[in-house]
Short mmCIF file of C-alpha atoms in Angstrom, two decimals:
data_model
loop_
_atom_site.label_atom_id
_atom_site.label_comp_id
_atom_site.label_asym_id
_atom_site.label_seq_id
_atom_site.Cartn_x
_atom_site.Cartn_y
_atom_site.Cartn_z
CA MET Y 139 21.97 41.34 142.02
CA GLY Y 140 23.04 42.18 138.57
CA ALA Y 141 21.65 45.74 138.88
CA SER Y 142 23.57 46.49 142.07
CA THR Y 143 26.77 45.18 140.54
CA GLU Y 144 26.32 47.49 137.52
CA THR Y 145 25.72 50.46 139.80
CA CYS Y 146 28.88 49.72 141.77
CA ASP Y 147 30.90 49.45 138.59
CA GLN Y 148 29.61 52.83 137.41
CA SER Y 149 30.39 54.44 140.79
CA GLU Y 150 33.87 52.95 140.80
CA GLY Y 151 34.49 54.19 137.22
CA GLY Y 152 33.39 57.71 138.15
CA SER Y 153 35.76 57.75 141.10
CA LYS Y 154 38.66 56.74 138.85
CA ILE Y 155 37.82 59.50 136.38
CA ALA Y 156 37.67 62.06 139.14
CA ALA Y 157 40.97 60.84 140.56
CA ALA Y 158 42.58 61.04 137.11
CA ILE Y 159 41.38 64.62 136.67
CA VAL Y 160 42.79 65.62 140.04
CA ILE Y 161 46.12 63.97 139.27
CA GLY Y 162 46.23 65.65 135.86
CA VAL Y 163 45.62 69.05 137.40
CA LEU Y 164 48.37 68.49 139.97
CA VAL Y 165 50.85 67.33 137.33
CA GLY Y 166 49.96 70.34 135.20
CA CYS Y 167 50.65 72.67 138.11
CA VAL Y 168 54.00 71.01 138.71
CA PHE Y 169 55.02 71.35 135.05
CA ALA Y 170 53.73 74.91 134.97
CA PHE Y 171 55.93 75.75 137.94
CA PHE Y 172 59.12 74.07 136.68
CA TYR Y 173 58.61 74.77 132.96
CA PRO Y 174 57.03 78.24 132.73
CA TYR Y 175 57.95 78.50 129.03
CA GLY Y 176 56.40 75.10 128.14
CA PHE Y 177 57.73 71.59 128.30
CA PHE Y 178 58.57 71.47 124.58
CA SER Y 179 59.50 75.14 124.21
CA PRO Y 180 63.15 76.29 123.91
CA ASP Y 181 64.89 77.77 126.89
CA PRO Y 182 64.32 81.47 127.48
CA PRO Y 183 66.72 83.85 125.64
CA ALA Y 184 70.30 83.83 126.89
CA GLN Y 185 70.15 87.47 127.93
CA THR Y 186 67.19 87.01 130.35
CA PRO Y 187 68.17 84.40 133.00
CA HIS Y 188 69.34 87.10 135.36
CA LEU Y 189 66.07 88.93 134.97
CA PHE Y 190 64.12 85.72 135.67
CA LYS Y 191 66.21 85.19 138.78
CA TYR Y 192 65.52 88.75 139.84
CA ASP Y 193 61.77 88.22 139.23
CA VAL Y 194 61.83 85.34 141.68
CA LEU Y 195 63.80 87.47 144.14
CA VAL Y 196 61.25 90.24 143.85
CA GLU Y 197 58.63 87.85 145.17
CA SER Y 198 60.90 86.97 148.13
CA TRP Y 199 62.28 90.39 149.04
CA SER Y 200 60.89 93.88 149.10
CA TYR Y 201 62.10 96.46 146.53
CA GLU Y 202 63.73 98.37 149.38
CA SER Y 203 65.94 95.41 150.23
CA THR Y 204 69.64 96.39 150.34
CA GLU Y 205 70.61 93.03 148.90
CA TRP Y 206 68.24 93.53 145.98
CA MET Y 207 69.57 97.04 145.27
CA ASN Y 208 73.18 95.81 145.34
CA MET Y 209 72.43 93.02 142.90
CA LEU Y 210 70.60 95.46 140.62
CA ARG Y 211 73.54 97.87 140.67
CA SER Y 212 75.90 95.00 139.89
CA TYR Y 213 73.73 94.00 136.95
CA ILE Y 214 73.60 97.57 135.62
CA ARG Y 215 77.39 97.86 135.96
CA ARG Y 216 77.92 94.69 133.95
CA LEU Y 217 75.57 96.02 131.28
CA SER Y 218 77.54 99.30 131.14
CA GLU Y 219 80.84 97.44 130.78
CA LYS Y 220 79.39 95.29 128.03
CA ASN Y 221 78.07 98.39 126.27
CA ALA Y 222 81.49 100.07 126.43
CA GLU Y 223 83.09 96.92 125.04
CA LEU Y 224 80.61 96.84 122.17
CA GLN Y 225 81.25 100.53 121.41
CA ASN Y 226 85.00 99.87 121.17
CA GLN Y 227 84.34 96.97 118.84
CA VAL Y 228 82.15 99.19 116.65
CA LYS Y 229 84.89 101.84 116.55
CA GLU Y 230 87.54 99.27 115.55
CA LEU Y 231 85.27 97.84 112.87
CA ASN Y 232 84.62 101.33 111.45
CA GLU Y 233 88.37 102.01 111.28
CA LYS Y 234 88.97 98.69 109.53
CA LEU Y 235 86.14 99.51 107.12
CA GLN Y 236 87.70 102.88 106.26
CA ILE Y 237 91.09 101.23 105.65
CA ALA Y 238 89.46 98.58 103.49
CA GLU Y 239 87.63 101.22 101.46
CA GLN Y 240 90.87 103.14 100.91
CA GLU Y 241 92.68 99.98 99.82
CA LYS Y 242 89.78 99.09 97.55
CA GLY Y 243 89.84 102.55 96.01
CA HIS Y 244 93.61 102.33 95.47
CA ALA Y 245 93.25 98.89 93.92
CA GLN Y 246 90.53 100.16 91.58
CA GLU Y 247 92.71 103.11 90.56
CA GLN Y 248 95.63 100.78 89.91
CA LEU Y 249 93.34 98.54 87.84
CA VAL Y 250 92.19 101.49 85.76
CA LEU Y 251 95.78 102.62 85.36
CA LEU Y 252 97.09 99.24 84.33
CA GLY Y 253 94.06 98.22 82.27
CA GLU Y 254 94.13 95.03 80.27
CA PRO Y 255 97.41 93.11 79.97
CA LYS Y 256 99.41 94.36 77.00
CA LYS Y 257 102.01 92.83 74.79
CA ALA Y 258 105.55 94.05 75.25
CA ALA Y 259 106.61 96.67 72.71
CA PRO Y 260 109.49 96.02 70.30
CA PHE Y 261 113.03 95.99 71.64
CA GLY Y 262 114.07 99.44 72.87
CA LYS Y 263 110.49 100.77 72.84
CA VAL Y 264 109.28 99.39 76.21
CA LYS Y 265 108.38 102.07 78.75
CA SER Y 266 107.16 101.28 82.26
CA THR Y 267 104.62 103.31 84.20
CA ARG Y 268 106.26 105.45 86.87
CA THR Y 269 103.45 107.73 87.98
CA ASN Y 270 101.38 106.23 90.80
CA PRO Y 271 97.72 107.30 90.95
CA PRO Y 272 96.81 109.96 93.54
CA VAL Y 273 94.89 109.04 96.68
CA ARG Y 274 91.25 109.95 97.03
CA PRO Y 275 91.10 113.35 98.84
CA ASP Y 276 89.67 113.22 102.37
CA GLU Y 277 88.70 116.69 103.64
CA SER Y 278 87.59 115.27 106.99
CA VAL Y 279 91.28 114.98 107.90
CA ASN Y 280 91.55 118.75 108.36
CA PRO Y 281 88.58 120.86 107.13
CA ARG Y 282 90.26 124.14 108.12
CA LEU Y 283 93.42 123.39 106.13
CA ALA Y 284 91.29 122.13 103.23
CA LYS Y 285 89.54 125.50 103.10
CA ILE Y 286 92.85 127.40 103.11
CA LEU Y 287 94.37 125.22 100.38
CA ALA Y 288 91.28 125.61 98.20
CA GLU Y 289 91.96 129.36 98.22
CA VAL Y 290 95.76 129.29 97.95
CA ALA Y 291 96.71 126.33 95.75
CA VAL Y 292 96.90 126.45 91.96
CA GLY Y 293 96.21 123.20 90.12
CA LYS Y 294 96.22 121.34 93.46
CA GLU Y 295 99.86 122.39 94.02
CA VAL Y 296 101.38 124.61 96.69
CA ILE Y 297 104.81 125.65 98.02
CA VAL Y 298 105.07 125.07 101.78
CA VAL Y 299 107.63 126.28 104.30
CA LEU Y 300 107.85 125.86 108.10
CA ALA Y 301 109.06 128.84 110.09
CA ASN Y 302 109.41 130.11 113.64
CA SER Y 303 110.65 133.43 115.01
CA ASN Y 304 114.29 132.31 114.86
CA VAL Y 305 114.28 132.58 111.05
CA LYS Y 306 112.13 135.68 110.58
CA SER Y 307 114.81 137.59 108.60
CA MET Y 308 115.38 134.71 106.19
CA LEU Y 309 111.63 134.16 105.88
CA GLU Y 310 111.24 137.75 104.72
CA ILE Y 311 113.79 137.23 101.93
CA TRP Y 312 112.07 133.92 101.13
CA PHE Y 313 108.55 135.29 100.58
CA THR Y 314 109.81 138.53 99.03
CA SER Y 315 111.60 136.53 96.32
CA ILE Y 316 108.46 134.46 95.74
CA LYS Y 317 106.32 137.58 95.38
CA ARG Y 318 108.87 139.13 93.02
CA VAL Y 319 108.66 136.12 90.69
CA GLY Y 320 104.87 136.24 90.81
CA ILE Y 321 104.19 132.86 92.43
CA PRO Y 322 100.71 132.94 94.02
CA ASN Y 323 100.46 129.43 95.48
CA TYR Y 324 102.62 129.38 98.59
CA LEU Y 325 101.86 128.92 102.29
CA VAL Y 326 103.83 129.52 105.47
CA ILE Y 327 103.23 127.05 108.29
CA ALA Y 328 103.76 129.19 111.36
CA LEU Y 329 105.24 127.44 114.37
CA ASP Y 330 104.56 130.34 116.72
CA ASP Y 331 102.19 133.30 117.00
CA ASP Y 332 104.88 135.86 116.16
CA ILE Y 333 105.24 134.37 112.68
CA VAL Y 334 101.46 134.40 112.25
CA ASP Y 335 101.37 138.14 112.96
CA PHE Y 336 104.45 138.78 110.80
CA CYS Y 337 102.90 137.02 107.80
CA LYS Y 338 99.57 138.79 108.17
CA GLU Y 339 101.34 142.15 108.33
CA ASN Y 340 103.08 141.36 105.02
CA GLY Y 341 100.10 139.88 103.19
CA VAL Y 342 101.52 136.35 103.25
CA SER Y 343 99.28 133.28 103.35
CA VAL Y 344 99.81 131.59 106.70
CA TYR Y 345 98.50 128.55 108.52
CA LYS Y 346 98.99 127.57 112.16
CA ARG Y 347 97.98 124.13 113.29
CA TYR Y 348 95.73 123.48 116.25
CA PRO Y 349 97.68 123.21 119.52
CA ASP Y 350 99.84 120.10 119.69
CA GLU Y 351 102.11 119.81 122.73
CA THR Y 352 104.92 117.94 120.98
CA VAL Y 353 104.83 119.95 117.75
CA ASP Y 354 104.52 123.29 119.55
CA PHE Y 355 107.46 122.57 121.86
CA ILE Y 356 109.80 121.61 119.00
CA GLY Y 357 108.48 124.37 116.76
CA LYS Y 358 109.16 127.10 119.31
CA THR Y 359 112.35 125.88 120.96
CA GLY Y 360 113.91 123.21 118.73
CA SER Y 361 117.06 123.38 116.63
CA ASN Y 362 116.98 123.75 112.84
CA HIS Y 363 117.28 119.97 112.45
CA ALA Y 364 114.47 119.32 114.96
CA VAL Y 365 112.18 121.81 113.22
CA SER Y 366 113.10 120.31 109.86
CA GLY Y 367 111.98 116.91 111.10
CA LEU Y 368 108.49 118.23 111.85
CA LYS Y 369 107.69 118.73 108.18
CA PHE Y 370 107.34 115.02 107.50
CA ARG Y 371 104.58 114.74 110.08
CA ILE Y 372 102.82 117.96 109.06
CA LEU Y 373 102.95 117.36 105.29
CA ARG Y 374 100.92 114.16 105.59
CA GLU Y 375 97.66 116.10 105.92
CA PHE Y 376 98.39 118.05 102.73
CA LEU Y 377 98.77 114.81 100.78
CA GLN Y 378 95.69 113.26 102.37
CA LEU Y 379 93.73 116.30 101.19
CA GLY Y 380 94.87 115.54 97.64
CA TYR Y 381 97.47 118.32 97.16
CA SER Y 382 100.97 118.07 95.73
CA VAL Y 383 103.51 119.96 97.85
CA LEU Y 384 106.77 121.64 96.92
CA LEU Y 385 108.43 121.55 100.32
CA SER Y 386 110.91 124.37 100.82
CA ASP Y 387 113.38 125.23 103.55
CA VAL Y 388 113.46 128.90 104.49
CA ASP Y 389 117.09 129.41 103.28
CA ILE Y 390 116.07 129.43 99.62
CA VAL Y 391 115.88 132.33 97.14
CA TYR Y 392 113.39 132.00 94.26
CA LEU Y 393 114.43 133.43 90.89
CA GLN Y 394 111.90 131.65 88.62
CA ASN Y 395 108.63 129.81 89.11
CA PRO Y 396 109.65 126.22 90.00
CA PHE Y 397 106.31 124.79 88.86
CA ASP Y 398 107.34 125.59 85.29
CA HIS Y 399 110.31 123.24 85.60
CA LEU Y 400 108.87 120.11 87.21
CA TYR Y 401 108.30 116.80 85.40
CA ARG Y 402 105.60 115.40 87.75
CA ASP Y 403 106.31 111.85 86.61
CA SER Y 404 107.41 110.47 89.98
CA ASP Y 405 106.20 110.21 93.56
CA VAL Y 406 109.05 112.44 94.70
CA GLU Y 407 111.11 114.96 92.70
CA VAL Y 408 114.17 116.07 94.67
CA MET Y 409 116.98 118.62 94.64
CA SER Y 410 120.48 117.11 94.71
CA ASP Y 411 123.31 117.89 97.12
CA GLY Y 412 125.74 116.95 94.33
CA HIS Y 413 127.82 119.53 92.47
CA ASN Y 414 128.57 117.81 89.15
CA ASN Y 415 126.90 115.32 86.81
CA MET Y 416 128.73 112.29 88.16
CA ILE Y 417 128.11 112.61 91.87
CA ALA Y 418 124.70 114.24 91.53
CA TYR Y 419 123.13 111.62 89.28
CA GLY Y 420 125.13 108.52 90.23
CA TYR Y 421 128.34 106.81 89.16
CA ASN Y 422 130.25 103.55 89.23
CA ASP Y 423 132.72 103.70 92.12
CA VAL Y 424 135.47 101.04 92.20
CA SER Y 425 136.83 99.84 95.53
CA ASP Y 426 140.34 98.31 95.52
CA GLU Y 427 141.39 95.59 98.02
CA PRO Y 428 144.79 94.20 96.91
CA ASP Y 429 144.68 91.28 99.35
CA MET Y 430 141.69 89.88 97.41
CA GLY Y 431 143.97 89.08 94.45
CA TRP Y 432 141.97 88.53 91.25
CA GLY Y 433 138.80 89.91 92.93
CA ARG Y 434 140.50 93.02 94.30
CA TYR Y 435 138.29 95.45 92.35
CA ALA Y 436 134.69 95.73 93.60
CA HIS Y 437 132.33 97.90 91.60
CA THR Y 438 129.81 99.96 93.61
CA THR Y 439 127.14 102.49 92.73
CA ARG Y 440 127.20 105.82 94.52
CA ILE Y 441 125.09 108.96 94.48
CA TRP Y 442 125.17 112.08 96.59
CA ALA Y 443 122.28 112.80 98.94
CA TYR Y 444 118.81 113.90 97.96
CA SER Y 445 118.06 117.18 99.71
CA SER Y 446 115.28 116.96 102.27
CA GLY Y 447 115.12 120.76 102.22
CA PHE Y 448 113.58 121.07 98.76
CA PHE Y 449 111.44 118.41 97.13
CA TYR Y 450 108.17 118.04 95.25
CA ILE Y 451 105.93 115.27 96.57
CA ARG Y 452 102.70 114.00 95.03
CA PRO Y 453 99.65 112.70 96.97
CA THR Y 454 100.25 109.00 96.34
CA VAL Y 455 100.31 106.00 98.67
CA PRO Y 456 104.12 105.48 98.40
CA ALA Y 457 104.68 109.20 99.07
CA ILE Y 458 102.53 109.13 102.20
CA GLU Y 459 104.28 105.95 103.33
CA LEU Y 460 107.61 107.76 102.90
CA LEU Y 461 106.45 110.57 105.20
CA ASP Y 462 105.16 108.06 107.74
CA ARG Y 463 108.40 106.07 107.74
CA VAL Y 464 110.61 109.12 108.17
CA ALA Y 465 108.40 110.70 110.85
CA ASP Y 466 108.25 107.41 112.78
CA ARG Y 467 112.01 106.90 112.66
CA LEU Y 468 112.72 110.46 113.75
CA THR Y 469 110.41 109.89 116.71
CA GLN Y 470 112.18 106.66 117.61
CA GLU Y 471 115.65 108.06 116.83
CA PRO Y 472 115.61 111.68 118.07
CA THR Y 473 119.33 112.18 117.42
CA SER Y 474 119.11 111.13 113.75
CA TRP Y 475 119.46 113.70 110.98
CA ASP Y 476 116.22 114.00 109.02
CA GLN Y 477 118.01 114.15 105.65
CA ALA Y 478 119.93 110.93 106.32
CA VAL Y 479 116.73 109.12 107.31
CA PHE Y 480 114.90 110.58 104.30
CA ASN Y 481 117.59 109.24 101.95
CA GLU Y 482 117.72 105.80 103.55
CA GLU Y 483 113.96 105.29 103.35
CA LEU Y 484 113.84 106.57 99.79
CA THR Y 485 116.73 104.47 98.44
CA PHE Y 486 117.42 101.34 100.50
CA PRO Y 487 116.15 98.20 98.69
CA SER Y 488 114.21 95.36 100.28
CA HIS Y 489 116.49 92.85 102.00
CA PRO Y 490 116.21 90.28 104.79
CA GLY Y 491 114.42 91.90 107.69
CA TYR Y 492 113.52 95.05 105.80
CA ILE Y 493 110.89 95.97 103.21
CA GLY Y 494 112.03 98.78 100.94
CA LEU Y 495 109.77 101.63 99.85
CA ASP Y 496 108.25 101.29 96.40
CA ALA Y 497 108.37 105.00 95.52
CA SER Y 498 109.47 106.42 92.19
CA ARG Y 499 111.89 109.35 92.33
CA ARG Y 500 113.50 111.93 90.05
CA LEU Y 501 116.48 114.21 90.63
CA MET Y 502 116.19 117.87 89.65
CA ASP Y 503 118.67 119.59 87.36
CA PHE Y 504 121.31 120.81 89.82
CA TYR Y 505 122.09 123.89 87.72
CA LEU Y 506 118.45 125.00 87.78
CA PHE Y 507 117.73 123.90 91.34
CA MET Y 508 121.10 124.97 92.67
CA ASN Y 509 122.68 124.31 96.05
CA SER Y 510 125.14 126.82 97.49
CA LYS Y 511 128.17 124.57 96.89
CA VAL Y 512 127.45 124.58 93.16
CA LEU Y 513 127.05 128.35 93.18
CA PHE Y 514 130.06 129.39 95.25
CA LYS Y 515 132.52 126.67 94.25
CA THR Y 516 131.75 126.36 90.54
CA VAL Y 517 129.22 128.70 88.93
CA ARG Y 518 130.53 132.08 90.09
CA LYS Y 519 134.01 131.18 88.76
CA ASP Y 520 132.85 130.11 85.28
CA SER Y 521 132.06 132.85 82.77
CA ASN Y 522 129.58 130.68 80.89
CA LEU Y 523 127.79 129.24 83.94
CA LYS Y 524 127.47 132.74 85.40
CA LYS Y 525 125.11 133.55 82.54
CA LEU Y 526 122.64 130.89 83.67
CA LYS Y 527 119.71 131.95 85.79
CA PRO Y 528 118.76 129.23 88.25
CA VAL Y 529 115.19 128.60 89.35
CA VAL Y 530 116.15 128.59 93.03
CA VAL Y 531 119.33 128.82 95.08
CA HIS Y 532 119.45 126.83 98.31
CA ILE Y 533 121.99 128.04 100.87
CA ASN Y 534 122.34 124.59 102.41
CA TYR Y 535 126.14 124.22 102.49
CA HIS Y 536 126.95 127.40 104.42
CA PRO Y 537 126.05 128.63 107.94
CA ASP Y 538 126.06 132.38 107.09
CA LYS Y 539 122.74 131.85 105.32
CA LEU Y 540 121.17 135.30 105.66
CA TYR Y 541 124.18 137.15 104.18
CA ARG Y 542 124.55 134.76 101.26
CA MET Y 543 120.81 134.95 100.55
CA LYS Y 544 121.09 138.72 100.33
CA ALA Y 545 124.13 138.38 98.05
CA VAL Y 546 122.19 136.04 95.74
CA VAL Y 547 119.43 138.65 95.45
CA GLU Y 548 122.01 141.36 94.73
CA TYR Y 549 123.70 139.28 92.03
CA TYR Y 550 120.74 137.75 90.19
CA VAL Y 551 118.04 140.36 90.80
CA ASN Y 552 119.86 143.68 91.13
CA GLY Y 553 122.68 142.81 88.72
CA LYS Y 554 125.56 143.52 91.08
CA GLN Y 555 128.31 141.50 89.40
CA ASP Y 556 130.67 141.36 92.39
CA ALA Y 557 128.01 140.52 94.99
CA LEU Y 558 129.26 136.95 95.39
CA ASP Y 559 132.97 137.63 95.28
CA ALA Y 560 133.62 138.34 98.96
CA PHE Y 561 132.48 134.92 100.16
CA PRO Y 562 134.85 131.93 100.49
CA ASP Y 563 134.04 128.64 98.83
CA GLY Y 564 133.44 127.02 102.18
CA SER Y 565 132.32 128.28 105.53
CA ASP Y 566 135.66 129.71 106.71
CA TRP Y 567 136.30 133.42 106.26
#
């Protein structure tokens, strides 16, 4: 009796073990089905759920299924869109990195320039730093222009003029006077093919930009003011390449090498439209309003315009910002005069709603860098001033430019003493 009971107990225990094994296998299969990556494992990577879903679909549908192909195309399209989005992000990040590197380089140059803090010098001996450091040259901006400038420029400086076929006669006087003085570092920016051919025929260094619809249209058909406005956009590349530019209008006669008379201590060195010391270099102008009583006299500071037709500009951050500001405003205000905009951006101080340009500037000696008002209204009538030989003469006050340019050559180069006499002071004959 005891033996049979023991046998039954053993048989019953074996059945329980077998049942437990079967149950364990079934539970394992269930978990394997619902948790293919393991019960305690993390979820599959975020980028694969669609693929897992498609794996299940593959088991349900054939590869030729239209529904399967449409879903696959949709998935590929989403991947392409995501890839394009990532490429744009990479491009934006690269641009930000370049800007950051430029700002870092400028900051390092400023740090080197400023050095350690210094004590102020004795009274009357304090001198501030006016010369901003040049930007780091970037030849990738325009490799073709960089190659031309490397051959033409002297000491990283070059005279630049813009010209189209409308001013061919004046351009000839312009480069002939430069050659006569012996200036090697000058470059004509041709705004049409005719000027390119004309310069090559006369052994003149010339550069024509790659086609640009806006620039080409203005360059070929625009007025003198419209063409003049182009220079601010075009000159930017010269400065980015690390070159200082003496920008010249075409109505200028060269009598000496201007590079021998520059100070190079400012971002911009400019010819004046003034015709005497007071108005050229600035003066205290008093306004009178009698109805104000005791405060009737208001003192103001005035100065005649800086000429946008002849200026020396260094490759500094403030100088490039000046070009950008003027070019942008001329684009937004197509009827504005480029010289007026140039003066406003160069001189207006910061005030509510406006951040002024932090660019240093110097005015040229108006007897050496002479405008046509100084010449025809003052110099030719003064026996002592007539003995002076200017560096350049800019025919900016008179419309009969070609004839007065020829007269300037006759007077200063060929020694014809009455060459200037026939012209009126102003523009009326």
